[in-house]
mmCIF file of C-alpha atoms in Angstrom:
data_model
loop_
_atom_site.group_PDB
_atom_site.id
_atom_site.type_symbol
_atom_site.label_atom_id
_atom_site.label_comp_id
_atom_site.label_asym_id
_atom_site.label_seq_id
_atom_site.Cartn_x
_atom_site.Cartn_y
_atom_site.Cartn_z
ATOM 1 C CA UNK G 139 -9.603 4.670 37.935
ATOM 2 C CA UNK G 140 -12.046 3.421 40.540
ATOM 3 C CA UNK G 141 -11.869 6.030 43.666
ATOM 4 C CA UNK G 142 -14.573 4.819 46.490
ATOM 5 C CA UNK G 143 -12.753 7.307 49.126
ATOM 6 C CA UNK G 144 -10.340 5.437 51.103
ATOM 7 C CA UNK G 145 -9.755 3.024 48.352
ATOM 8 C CA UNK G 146 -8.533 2.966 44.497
ATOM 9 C CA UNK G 147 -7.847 0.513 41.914
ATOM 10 C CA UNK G 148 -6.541 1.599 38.263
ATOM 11 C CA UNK G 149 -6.838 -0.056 34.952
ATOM 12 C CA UNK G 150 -5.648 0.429 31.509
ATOM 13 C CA UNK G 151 -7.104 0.098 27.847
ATOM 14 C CA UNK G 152 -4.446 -0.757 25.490
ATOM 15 C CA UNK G 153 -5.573 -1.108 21.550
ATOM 16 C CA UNK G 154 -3.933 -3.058 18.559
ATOM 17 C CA UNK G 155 -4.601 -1.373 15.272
ATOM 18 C CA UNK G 156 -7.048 -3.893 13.019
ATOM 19 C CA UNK G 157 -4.867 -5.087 10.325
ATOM 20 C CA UNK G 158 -5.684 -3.819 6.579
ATOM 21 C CA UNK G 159 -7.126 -6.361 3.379
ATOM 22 C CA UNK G 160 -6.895 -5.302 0.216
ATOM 23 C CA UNK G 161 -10.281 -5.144 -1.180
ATOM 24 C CA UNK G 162 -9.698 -3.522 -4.355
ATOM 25 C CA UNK G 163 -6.811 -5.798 -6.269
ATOM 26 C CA UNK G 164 -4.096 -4.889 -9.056
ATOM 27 C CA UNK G 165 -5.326 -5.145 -12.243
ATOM 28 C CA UNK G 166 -2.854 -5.972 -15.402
ATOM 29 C CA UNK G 167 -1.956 -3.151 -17.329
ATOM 30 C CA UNK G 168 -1.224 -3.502 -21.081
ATOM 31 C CA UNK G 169 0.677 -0.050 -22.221
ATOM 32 C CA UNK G 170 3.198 1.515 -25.106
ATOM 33 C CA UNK G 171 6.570 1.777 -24.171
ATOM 34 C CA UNK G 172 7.790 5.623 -23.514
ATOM 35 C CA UNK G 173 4.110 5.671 -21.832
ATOM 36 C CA UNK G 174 3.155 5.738 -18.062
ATOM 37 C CA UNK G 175 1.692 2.937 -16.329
ATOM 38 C CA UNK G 176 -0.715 3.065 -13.271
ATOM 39 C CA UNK G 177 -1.131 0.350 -10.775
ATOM 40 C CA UNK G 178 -3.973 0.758 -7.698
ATOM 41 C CA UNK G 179 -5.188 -1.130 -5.093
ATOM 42 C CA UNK G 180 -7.575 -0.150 -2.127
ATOM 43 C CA UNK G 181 -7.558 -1.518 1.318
ATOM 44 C CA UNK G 182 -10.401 -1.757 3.939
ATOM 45 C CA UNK G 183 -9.167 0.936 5.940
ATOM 46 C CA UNK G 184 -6.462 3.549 6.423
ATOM 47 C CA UNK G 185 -3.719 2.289 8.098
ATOM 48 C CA UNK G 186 -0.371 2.900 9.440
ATOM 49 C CA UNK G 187 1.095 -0.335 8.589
ATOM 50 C CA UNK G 188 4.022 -0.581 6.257
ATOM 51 C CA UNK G 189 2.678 -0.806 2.960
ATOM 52 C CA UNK G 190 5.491 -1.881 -0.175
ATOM 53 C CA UNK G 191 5.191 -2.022 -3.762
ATOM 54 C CA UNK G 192 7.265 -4.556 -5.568
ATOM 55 C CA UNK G 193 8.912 -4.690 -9.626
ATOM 56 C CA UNK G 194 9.353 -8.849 -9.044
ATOM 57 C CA UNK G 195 11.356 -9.199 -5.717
ATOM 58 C CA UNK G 196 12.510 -5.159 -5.892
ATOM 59 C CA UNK G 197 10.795 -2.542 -3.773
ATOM 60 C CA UNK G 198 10.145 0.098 -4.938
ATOM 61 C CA UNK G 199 10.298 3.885 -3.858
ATOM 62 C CA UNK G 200 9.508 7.534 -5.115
ATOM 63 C CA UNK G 201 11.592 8.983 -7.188
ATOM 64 C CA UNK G 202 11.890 10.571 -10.962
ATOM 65 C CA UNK G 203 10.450 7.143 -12.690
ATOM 66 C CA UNK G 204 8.214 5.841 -9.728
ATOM 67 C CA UNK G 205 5.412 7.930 -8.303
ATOM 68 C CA UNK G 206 3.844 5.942 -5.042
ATOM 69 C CA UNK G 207 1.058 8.064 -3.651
ATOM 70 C CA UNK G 208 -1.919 7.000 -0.965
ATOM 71 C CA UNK G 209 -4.931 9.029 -0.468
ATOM 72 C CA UNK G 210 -7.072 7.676 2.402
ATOM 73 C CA UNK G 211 -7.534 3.484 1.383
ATOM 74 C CA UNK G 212 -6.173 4.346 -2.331
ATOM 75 C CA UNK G 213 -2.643 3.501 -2.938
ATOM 76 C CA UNK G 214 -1.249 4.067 -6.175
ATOM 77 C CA UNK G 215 2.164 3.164 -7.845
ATOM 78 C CA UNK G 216 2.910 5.094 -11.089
ATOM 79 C CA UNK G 217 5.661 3.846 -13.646
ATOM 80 C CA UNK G 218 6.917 6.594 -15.867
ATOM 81 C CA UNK G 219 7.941 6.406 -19.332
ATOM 82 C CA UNK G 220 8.064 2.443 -19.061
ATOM 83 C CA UNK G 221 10.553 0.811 -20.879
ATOM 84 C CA UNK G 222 11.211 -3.115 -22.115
ATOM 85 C CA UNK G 223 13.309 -3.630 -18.661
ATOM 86 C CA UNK G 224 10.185 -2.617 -16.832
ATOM 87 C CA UNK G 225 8.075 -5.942 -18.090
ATOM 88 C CA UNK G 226 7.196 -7.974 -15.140
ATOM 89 C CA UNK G 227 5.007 -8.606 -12.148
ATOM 90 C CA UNK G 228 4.168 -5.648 -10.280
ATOM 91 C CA UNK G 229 2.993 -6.719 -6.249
ATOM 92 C CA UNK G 230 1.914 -4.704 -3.094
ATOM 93 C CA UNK G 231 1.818 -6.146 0.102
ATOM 94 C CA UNK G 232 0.754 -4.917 3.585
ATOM 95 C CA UNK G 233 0.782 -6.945 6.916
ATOM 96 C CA UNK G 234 0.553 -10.367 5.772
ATOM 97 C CA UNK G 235 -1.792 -9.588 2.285
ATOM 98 C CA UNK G 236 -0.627 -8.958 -1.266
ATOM 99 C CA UNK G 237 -1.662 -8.561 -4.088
ATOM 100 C CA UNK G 238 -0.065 -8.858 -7.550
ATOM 101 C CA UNK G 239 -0.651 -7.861 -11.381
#
């Protein structure tokens, strides 16, 4: 606000958060079945965009066999006790970026 006395004029400042890259990719994970398996990824900054991990075209969530955690720019998926079913392409993908192992 701009106040000179017997006139005023108001502005605002509106901001768009900076969208997220992945700078750190998936890497391929080779492991024995019955084992876990740990998938990371780290992006250029924390963010509050929606961030999804993928088993082929299924998201995943948390639960008793999937552990998805994020500290700061880390974001971690963790498989338990993999099986043969669990083979496959493992992706995450946040704004318009992926990545894929």
């Amino acid at each position: 606000t701009c106040d000179t006395g017997d006139q005023q004029t108001t502005a605002a400042v509106q901001l768009k958060e900076a969208a997220a890259t992945i700078v750190e990719r998936l890497r391929d994970v080779a492991t024995y079945e019955g084992e876990d398996a740990v998938f990371e990824c780290r992006l250029s900054r924390e963010t509050a965009q929606d961030a999804q991990w993928f088993l082929g075209d299924v998201p995943l969530q948390s639960n008793e066999m999937n552990e998805i955690r994020v500290q700061g720019t880390r974001h971690s998926l963790i498989l338990r006790k993999v099986t043969l079913e669990d083979c496959g392409s493992i992706s995450f993908r946040v704004g318009q970026h992926s990545s894929a192992a």
